[in-house]
Short mmCIF file of N, CA and C in Angstrom, two decimals:
data_model
loop_
_atom_site.label_atom_id
_atom_site.label_comp_id
_atom_site.label_asym_id
_atom_site.label_seq_id
_atom_site.Cartn_x
_atom_site.Cartn_y
_atom_site.Cartn_z
N MET A 7 -14.74 -8.22 -8.55
CA MET A 7 -13.59 -9.01 -9.20
C MET A 7 -14.16 -10.02 -10.20
N LYS A 8 -15.41 -10.15 -10.38
CA LYS A 8 -16.11 -11.13 -11.25
C LYS A 8 -15.74 -12.46 -11.06
N LEU A 9 -15.59 -13.05 -9.82
CA LEU A 9 -15.36 -14.35 -9.48
C LEU A 9 -16.60 -14.94 -9.09
N PRO A 10 -16.81 -16.16 -9.63
CA PRO A 10 -18.21 -16.69 -9.28
C PRO A 10 -18.26 -17.19 -7.85
N ASN A 11 -19.39 -17.12 -7.11
CA ASN A 11 -19.54 -17.61 -5.88
C ASN A 11 -19.90 -19.14 -5.89
N ARG A 12 -19.09 -19.91 -5.35
CA ARG A 12 -19.19 -21.35 -5.42
C ARG A 12 -19.91 -21.97 -4.20
N GLY A 13 -20.25 -20.99 -3.31
CA GLY A 13 -21.04 -21.43 -2.16
C GLY A 13 -20.35 -21.91 -1.13
N VAL A 14 -21.03 -22.23 0.13
CA VAL A 14 -20.37 -22.69 1.37
C VAL A 14 -20.11 -24.18 1.35
N LYS A 15 -18.73 -24.36 1.76
CA LYS A 15 -18.25 -25.79 1.74
C LYS A 15 -18.49 -26.30 3.12
N THR A 16 -19.05 -27.54 3.28
CA THR A 16 -19.18 -28.16 4.43
C THR A 16 -18.71 -29.63 4.60
N ARG A 17 -17.80 -30.01 3.68
CA ARG A 17 -17.17 -31.39 3.61
C ARG A 17 -16.34 -31.58 4.71
N SER A 18 -15.55 -32.60 4.65
CA SER A 18 -14.65 -32.92 5.68
C SER A 18 -13.29 -32.10 5.71
N LEU A 19 -13.48 -30.81 5.79
CA LEU A 19 -12.37 -29.95 5.92
C LEU A 19 -11.98 -29.76 7.30
N ILE A 20 -10.76 -30.14 7.63
CA ILE A 20 -10.16 -30.00 8.94
C ILE A 20 -10.31 -28.67 9.63
N VAL A 21 -9.98 -27.66 8.72
CA VAL A 21 -9.86 -26.30 9.23
C VAL A 21 -11.33 -25.85 9.72
N LEU A 22 -12.40 -26.41 9.00
CA LEU A 22 -13.67 -25.97 9.52
C LEU A 22 -14.34 -27.02 10.51
N ASN A 23 -14.01 -28.28 10.47
CA ASN A 23 -14.59 -29.27 11.34
C ASN A 23 -13.76 -29.64 12.58
N LYS A 24 -12.55 -29.43 12.55
CA LYS A 24 -11.65 -29.98 13.72
C LYS A 24 -11.13 -28.90 14.59
N THR A 25 -11.44 -27.69 14.34
CA THR A 25 -11.02 -26.51 15.31
C THR A 25 -12.01 -26.35 16.37
N VAL A 26 -11.47 -25.76 17.39
CA VAL A 26 -12.39 -25.32 18.63
C VAL A 26 -12.63 -23.95 18.42
N MET A 27 -12.01 -23.22 17.69
CA MET A 27 -12.33 -21.80 17.66
C MET A 27 -12.99 -21.58 16.21
N PRO A 28 -13.68 -20.44 16.16
CA PRO A 28 -14.39 -20.18 14.79
C PRO A 28 -13.22 -19.95 13.74
N ALA A 29 -13.67 -20.58 12.52
CA ALA A 29 -12.74 -20.34 11.40
C ALA A 29 -13.29 -20.08 10.19
N ILE A 30 -12.62 -19.56 9.16
CA ILE A 30 -13.10 -19.33 8.01
C ILE A 30 -12.01 -19.77 6.95
N LEU A 31 -12.51 -20.46 6.01
CA LEU A 31 -11.61 -20.91 4.92
C LEU A 31 -11.90 -20.15 3.66
N VAL A 32 -10.88 -19.39 3.20
CA VAL A 32 -11.21 -18.57 2.17
C VAL A 32 -10.65 -19.14 0.80
N GLU A 33 -11.59 -19.44 -0.09
CA GLU A 33 -11.35 -20.14 -1.35
C GLU A 33 -11.23 -19.06 -2.45
N CYS A 34 -10.02 -18.64 -2.81
CA CYS A 34 -9.90 -17.52 -3.79
C CYS A 34 -10.48 -17.98 -5.03
N LEU A 35 -9.69 -18.97 -5.73
CA LEU A 35 -10.22 -19.45 -7.11
C LEU A 35 -9.26 -20.69 -7.24
N PHE A 36 -9.88 -21.49 -8.23
CA PHE A 36 -9.21 -22.58 -8.82
C PHE A 36 -8.78 -22.18 -10.24
N ALA A 37 -7.60 -22.21 -10.60
CA ALA A 37 -7.30 -21.87 -11.93
C ALA A 37 -6.09 -22.60 -12.46
N ASP A 38 -6.00 -22.84 -13.78
CA ASP A 38 -4.79 -23.47 -14.35
C ASP A 38 -3.77 -22.35 -14.56
N SER A 39 -2.61 -22.67 -15.04
CA SER A 39 -1.48 -21.67 -15.15
C SER A 39 -2.02 -20.48 -15.98
N ASN A 40 -2.66 -20.84 -17.09
CA ASN A 40 -3.11 -19.77 -17.94
C ASN A 40 -4.00 -18.90 -17.38
N ASP A 41 -4.98 -19.31 -16.55
CA ASP A 41 -6.01 -18.39 -15.95
C ASP A 41 -5.29 -17.65 -14.82
N ALA A 42 -4.30 -18.23 -14.07
CA ALA A 42 -3.67 -17.57 -12.92
C ALA A 42 -2.99 -16.28 -13.30
N ASP A 43 -2.48 -16.40 -14.59
CA ASP A 43 -1.81 -15.15 -15.04
C ASP A 43 -2.59 -13.89 -15.08
N VAL A 44 -3.91 -14.19 -15.30
CA VAL A 44 -4.99 -13.14 -15.52
C VAL A 44 -5.17 -12.46 -14.19
N TYR A 45 -5.12 -12.98 -13.06
CA TYR A 45 -5.62 -12.47 -11.65
C TYR A 45 -4.49 -11.90 -11.05
N ASN A 46 -4.75 -10.78 -10.43
CA ASN A 46 -3.81 -10.08 -9.64
C ASN A 46 -3.95 -10.35 -8.20
N ALA A 47 -2.83 -10.98 -7.63
CA ALA A 47 -2.81 -11.37 -6.26
C ALA A 47 -3.25 -10.34 -5.19
N GLU A 48 -2.64 -9.19 -5.45
CA GLU A 48 -2.87 -7.94 -4.58
C GLU A 48 -4.39 -7.65 -4.63
N VAL A 49 -5.05 -7.62 -5.70
CA VAL A 49 -6.29 -7.13 -5.76
C VAL A 49 -7.15 -8.28 -5.04
N ILE A 50 -6.86 -9.66 -5.26
CA ILE A 50 -7.59 -10.72 -4.42
C ILE A 50 -7.48 -10.45 -2.99
N ALA A 51 -6.35 -10.19 -2.56
CA ALA A 51 -5.87 -10.20 -1.23
C ALA A 51 -6.68 -9.02 -0.60
N ARG A 52 -6.74 -7.84 -1.16
CA ARG A 52 -7.41 -6.68 -0.68
C ARG A 52 -8.95 -7.09 -0.66
N ALA A 53 -9.57 -7.63 -1.68
CA ALA A 53 -11.00 -8.09 -1.55
C ALA A 53 -11.18 -9.03 -0.51
N ILE A 54 -10.36 -9.90 -0.28
CA ILE A 54 -10.64 -10.72 1.05
C ILE A 54 -10.65 -9.93 2.38
N VAL A 55 -9.64 -9.02 2.51
CA VAL A 55 -9.57 -8.21 3.74
C VAL A 55 -10.85 -7.33 3.77
N CYS A 56 -11.29 -6.84 2.66
CA CYS A 56 -12.36 -5.96 2.70
C CYS A 56 -13.74 -6.70 3.04
N GLY A 57 -13.86 -7.88 2.52
CA GLY A 57 -14.84 -8.89 2.98
C GLY A 57 -14.85 -9.19 4.34
N LEU A 58 -13.78 -9.39 4.88
CA LEU A 58 -13.67 -10.09 6.25
C LEU A 58 -13.83 -8.72 7.25
N VAL A 59 -13.23 -7.66 7.11
CA VAL A 59 -13.33 -6.59 8.09
C VAL A 59 -14.25 -5.46 7.62
N GLY A 60 -14.68 -5.41 6.48
CA GLY A 60 -15.70 -4.46 6.04
C GLY A 60 -14.98 -3.05 5.67
N VAL A 61 -13.71 -2.93 5.49
CA VAL A 61 -13.13 -1.76 5.18
C VAL A 61 -12.01 -2.18 4.12
N ASP A 62 -11.77 -1.22 3.19
CA ASP A 62 -10.71 -1.47 2.14
C ASP A 62 -9.32 -0.80 2.35
N GLY A 63 -9.14 -0.28 3.64
CA GLY A 63 -7.83 0.22 4.02
C GLY A 63 -7.49 1.52 3.29
N SER A 64 -8.33 2.17 2.36
CA SER A 64 -8.24 3.52 1.98
C SER A 64 -8.75 4.56 2.99
N SER A 65 -8.34 5.72 2.73
CA SER A 65 -8.89 6.77 3.58
C SER A 65 -10.26 7.02 3.44
N ASP A 66 -11.02 7.38 4.59
CA ASP A 66 -12.39 7.59 4.59
C ASP A 66 -12.65 9.07 4.73
N GLY A 67 -11.64 9.83 4.52
CA GLY A 67 -11.76 11.24 4.80
C GLY A 67 -11.35 11.76 6.18
N GLU A 68 -11.19 10.82 7.09
CA GLU A 68 -10.60 10.99 8.43
C GLU A 68 -9.17 11.28 8.32
N TRP A 69 -8.52 12.19 8.98
CA TRP A 69 -7.12 12.49 8.93
C TRP A 69 -6.69 11.71 10.07
N LYS A 70 -5.51 11.34 10.09
CA LYS A 70 -4.87 10.64 11.32
C LYS A 70 -3.41 11.24 11.25
N SER A 71 -2.71 11.13 12.50
CA SER A 71 -1.32 11.41 12.58
C SER A 71 -0.61 10.40 11.66
N GLY A 72 0.47 10.92 10.94
CA GLY A 72 1.29 10.02 10.19
C GLY A 72 0.70 9.84 8.73
N TRP A 73 0.92 8.81 8.02
CA TRP A 73 0.55 8.51 6.79
C TRP A 73 -0.91 8.40 6.50
N ASN A 74 -1.45 8.93 5.52
CA ASN A 74 -2.73 9.01 5.07
C ASN A 74 -2.84 8.73 3.56
N ARG A 75 -3.90 8.26 2.98
CA ARG A 75 -3.82 7.97 1.57
C ARG A 75 -5.33 8.32 1.06
N ASN A 76 -5.33 8.75 -0.26
CA ASN A 76 -6.58 8.80 -0.85
C ASN A 76 -6.40 8.41 -2.43
N GLU A 77 -7.20 8.67 -3.31
CA GLU A 77 -7.10 8.26 -4.66
C GLU A 77 -5.92 8.85 -5.45
N VAL A 78 -5.46 10.03 -4.90
CA VAL A 78 -4.44 10.70 -5.62
C VAL A 78 -2.89 10.15 -5.09
N GLY A 79 -2.91 9.93 -3.79
CA GLY A 79 -1.61 9.43 -3.20
C GLY A 79 -1.45 9.38 -1.66
N TRP A 80 -0.25 9.52 -1.26
CA TRP A 80 0.06 9.40 0.14
C TRP A 80 0.53 10.74 0.49
N TRP A 81 0.05 11.16 1.87
CA TRP A 81 0.62 12.43 2.38
C TRP A 81 0.88 12.11 3.99
N TYR A 82 1.61 12.98 4.50
CA TYR A 82 2.05 12.64 5.93
C TYR A 82 1.45 13.89 6.83
N SER A 83 0.56 13.68 7.72
CA SER A 83 -0.01 14.71 8.53
C SER A 83 0.62 14.70 9.85
N THR A 84 1.19 15.96 10.30
CA THR A 84 1.82 16.22 11.62
C THR A 84 0.76 16.67 12.63
N ASP A 85 -0.37 17.12 12.12
CA ASP A 85 -1.45 17.61 13.08
C ASP A 85 -2.84 17.41 12.42
N PRO A 86 -3.45 16.29 12.59
CA PRO A 86 -4.65 16.11 11.86
C PRO A 86 -5.76 16.92 12.30
N ILE A 87 -5.92 17.44 13.42
CA ILE A 87 -6.90 18.32 13.81
C ILE A 87 -6.92 19.68 13.06
N ASN A 88 -5.69 20.20 12.89
CA ASN A 88 -5.56 21.48 12.15
C ASN A 88 -5.18 21.20 10.67
N LYS A 89 -5.13 19.90 10.28
CA LYS A 89 -4.73 19.46 8.94
C LYS A 89 -3.41 19.96 8.35
N TYR A 90 -2.44 19.81 9.22
CA TYR A 90 -1.12 20.26 8.73
C TYR A 90 -0.47 19.02 8.15
N TYR A 91 0.18 19.14 7.23
CA TYR A 91 0.96 18.10 6.41
C TYR A 91 2.04 18.70 5.80
N TYR A 92 3.18 17.78 5.49
CA TYR A 92 4.25 18.18 4.71
C TYR A 92 4.11 18.55 3.26
N THR A 93 4.77 19.59 2.83
CA THR A 93 4.75 19.93 1.44
C THR A 93 6.09 19.97 0.89
N SER A 94 6.19 20.45 -0.40
CA SER A 94 7.63 20.76 -0.97
C SER A 94 8.35 21.65 -0.15
N ASP A 95 7.54 22.64 0.44
CA ASP A 95 8.18 23.77 1.23
C ASP A 95 9.04 23.18 2.40
N ASN A 96 8.65 21.99 2.83
CA ASN A 96 9.42 21.48 4.05
C ASN A 96 10.66 20.77 3.62
N GLY A 97 10.90 20.46 2.26
CA GLY A 97 12.01 19.86 1.87
C GLY A 97 12.07 18.36 2.29
N TRP A 98 13.31 17.79 2.23
CA TRP A 98 13.30 16.34 2.51
C TRP A 98 12.88 16.05 4.02
N LYS A 99 12.07 14.95 4.26
CA LYS A 99 11.76 14.66 5.63
C LYS A 99 12.10 13.22 5.85
N GLU A 100 12.71 13.11 7.02
CA GLU A 100 13.03 11.69 7.46
C GLU A 100 12.11 11.19 8.47
N ILE A 101 11.45 10.11 8.02
CA ILE A 101 10.31 9.48 8.72
C ILE A 101 10.62 8.04 9.02
N ASP A 102 10.77 7.66 10.24
CA ASP A 102 11.13 6.21 10.57
C ASP A 102 12.34 5.83 9.87
N GLY A 103 13.38 6.63 9.66
CA GLY A 103 14.68 6.22 9.21
C GLY A 103 14.68 6.25 7.65
N GLU A 104 13.58 6.54 7.10
CA GLU A 104 13.55 6.70 5.47
C GLU A 104 13.30 8.13 5.12
N TRP A 105 13.82 8.55 3.95
CA TRP A 105 13.72 9.90 3.53
C TRP A 105 12.66 9.96 2.47
N TYR A 106 11.87 10.97 2.51
CA TYR A 106 10.71 11.20 1.68
C TYR A 106 10.76 12.71 1.12
N ILE A 107 10.27 13.03 0.02
CA ILE A 107 10.11 14.28 -0.65
C ILE A 107 8.63 14.40 -0.95
N PHE A 108 8.01 15.74 -0.68
CA PHE A 108 6.58 15.84 -1.07
C PHE A 108 6.29 16.84 -2.05
N ASP A 109 5.25 16.95 -2.79
CA ASP A 109 5.00 17.82 -3.94
C ASP A 109 4.38 19.11 -3.22
N ASP A 110 4.09 20.04 -4.14
CA ASP A 110 3.31 21.31 -3.70
C ASP A 110 2.07 21.01 -2.96
N ASN A 111 1.30 19.94 -3.38
CA ASN A 111 0.17 19.61 -2.83
C ASN A 111 0.19 18.80 -1.60
N GLY A 112 1.41 18.41 -1.16
CA GLY A 112 1.59 17.56 0.01
C GLY A 112 1.61 16.06 -0.24
N TYR A 113 1.64 15.56 -1.61
CA TYR A 113 1.56 14.11 -1.78
C TYR A 113 3.14 13.70 -1.83
N ALA A 114 3.39 12.50 -1.28
CA ALA A 114 4.76 12.06 -1.41
C ALA A 114 4.97 11.51 -2.78
N LEU A 115 6.30 11.96 -3.35
CA LEU A 115 6.56 11.44 -4.69
C LEU A 115 6.68 9.80 -4.76
N GLN A 116 6.19 9.06 -5.73
CA GLN A 116 6.02 7.83 -5.72
C GLN A 116 6.61 7.26 -7.09
N SER A 117 7.33 6.24 -7.22
CA SER A 117 7.93 5.79 -8.45
C SER A 117 8.28 6.90 -9.44
N ALA A 118 9.23 7.80 -8.84
CA ALA A 118 9.48 8.91 -9.65
C ALA A 118 10.84 9.47 -9.39
N TRP A 119 11.56 10.11 -10.40
CA TRP A 119 12.81 10.74 -10.17
C TRP A 119 12.50 12.18 -9.66
N TYR A 120 13.37 12.66 -8.93
CA TYR A 120 13.32 13.93 -8.35
C TYR A 120 14.59 14.71 -8.49
N TYR A 121 14.68 15.95 -8.98
CA TYR A 121 15.87 16.70 -9.01
C TYR A 121 15.99 17.70 -7.91
N ASP A 122 16.82 17.51 -7.03
CA ASP A 122 17.03 18.50 -5.93
C ASP A 122 17.99 19.66 -6.32
N GLU A 123 17.25 20.73 -6.37
CA GLU A 123 18.05 21.98 -6.80
C GLU A 123 19.07 22.38 -5.90
N LYS A 124 18.90 22.25 -4.50
CA LYS A 124 19.81 22.56 -3.62
C LYS A 124 21.15 21.63 -3.68
N ASP A 125 20.86 20.28 -3.79
CA ASP A 125 21.91 19.36 -3.82
C ASP A 125 22.58 19.19 -5.34
N LYS A 126 21.85 19.76 -6.22
CA LYS A 126 22.31 19.57 -7.62
C LYS A 126 22.28 18.02 -7.90
N ALA A 127 21.36 17.16 -7.49
CA ALA A 127 21.44 15.76 -7.72
C ALA A 127 20.03 15.12 -8.00
N TRP A 128 20.03 14.15 -8.78
CA TRP A 128 18.82 13.33 -8.89
C TRP A 128 18.72 12.21 -7.87
N TYR A 129 17.41 12.03 -7.40
CA TYR A 129 16.91 11.05 -6.54
C TYR A 129 15.92 10.31 -6.98
N TYR A 130 15.85 9.01 -6.72
CA TYR A 130 14.74 8.26 -7.23
C TYR A 130 13.87 7.73 -5.93
N LEU A 131 12.40 7.83 -6.12
CA LEU A 131 11.54 7.47 -4.97
C LEU A 131 10.84 6.32 -5.47
N ASP A 132 10.91 5.24 -4.54
CA ASP A 132 10.31 3.92 -5.04
C ASP A 132 8.82 3.91 -4.87
N SER A 133 8.27 2.68 -5.07
CA SER A 133 6.81 2.59 -5.07
C SER A 133 6.19 2.71 -3.64
N ASP A 134 7.13 2.71 -2.53
CA ASP A 134 6.59 3.13 -1.26
C ASP A 134 7.02 4.45 -0.85
N CYS A 135 7.23 5.26 -1.90
CA CYS A 135 7.71 6.66 -1.59
C CYS A 135 9.03 6.99 -1.17
N LYS A 136 9.79 5.96 -0.79
CA LYS A 136 11.04 6.08 -0.02
C LYS A 136 12.24 6.39 -0.97
N MET A 137 13.06 7.20 -0.69
CA MET A 137 14.31 7.55 -1.38
C MET A 137 15.21 6.26 -1.49
N VAL A 138 15.55 5.94 -2.76
CA VAL A 138 16.48 4.78 -2.89
C VAL A 138 17.86 5.30 -2.66
N ARG A 139 18.52 4.51 -2.00
CA ARG A 139 19.96 5.07 -1.55
C ARG A 139 20.93 4.14 -2.39
N GLY A 140 22.01 4.65 -2.64
CA GLY A 140 22.98 4.23 -3.53
C GLY A 140 22.92 4.53 -5.03
N ASN A 141 23.36 3.84 -5.96
CA ASN A 141 23.10 4.03 -7.38
C ASN A 141 23.03 2.74 -8.03
N LYS A 142 22.66 2.81 -9.16
CA LYS A 142 22.37 1.57 -9.92
C LYS A 142 23.41 0.51 -10.01
N ASP A 143 24.65 1.02 -9.82
CA ASP A 143 25.84 0.09 -9.86
C ASP A 143 26.26 -0.56 -8.47
N LYS A 144 25.47 -0.07 -7.37
CA LYS A 144 25.89 -0.36 -6.12
C LYS A 144 24.80 -1.37 -5.49
N PRO A 145 25.22 -2.08 -4.54
CA PRO A 145 24.22 -3.17 -4.03
C PRO A 145 22.85 -2.69 -3.34
N LEU A 146 22.82 -1.22 -2.93
CA LEU A 146 21.72 -0.70 -2.39
C LEU A 146 20.63 -0.38 -3.33
N TRP A 147 21.00 -0.38 -4.62
CA TRP A 147 19.97 0.10 -5.45
C TRP A 147 18.86 -0.93 -5.70
N LYS A 148 17.62 -0.60 -5.82
CA LYS A 148 16.65 -1.59 -5.92
C LYS A 148 16.17 -1.60 -7.39
#
């Protein structure tokens, strides 16, 4: 992330000196409003988590039941031992009360429009791959 390491702080910080349990104070950065616009909060948050737990949350090649992710996108495995997953052949799938559609390679469509030949209708999949309900003129539209 190219942020400078400002070293360990040992001053009179209550979080570090007045608690009975181990504590870590994470200083992300000091920035004025012009500088703050340059930094992506999500990237900084992921870097903190990676530094604390030693993993970045992405898939390490191990499949698990449910949602999996790699550099291409998200897929849903129904049987990780035999590597079964949903594809476009499975049609719409309801998972935890939300509707998803998958491409031929098994990846959930994300931030994309999808034309359903069976329904003769367009659907939008949001950034979480979930089908958006309603339409742009109704309150449920995101």
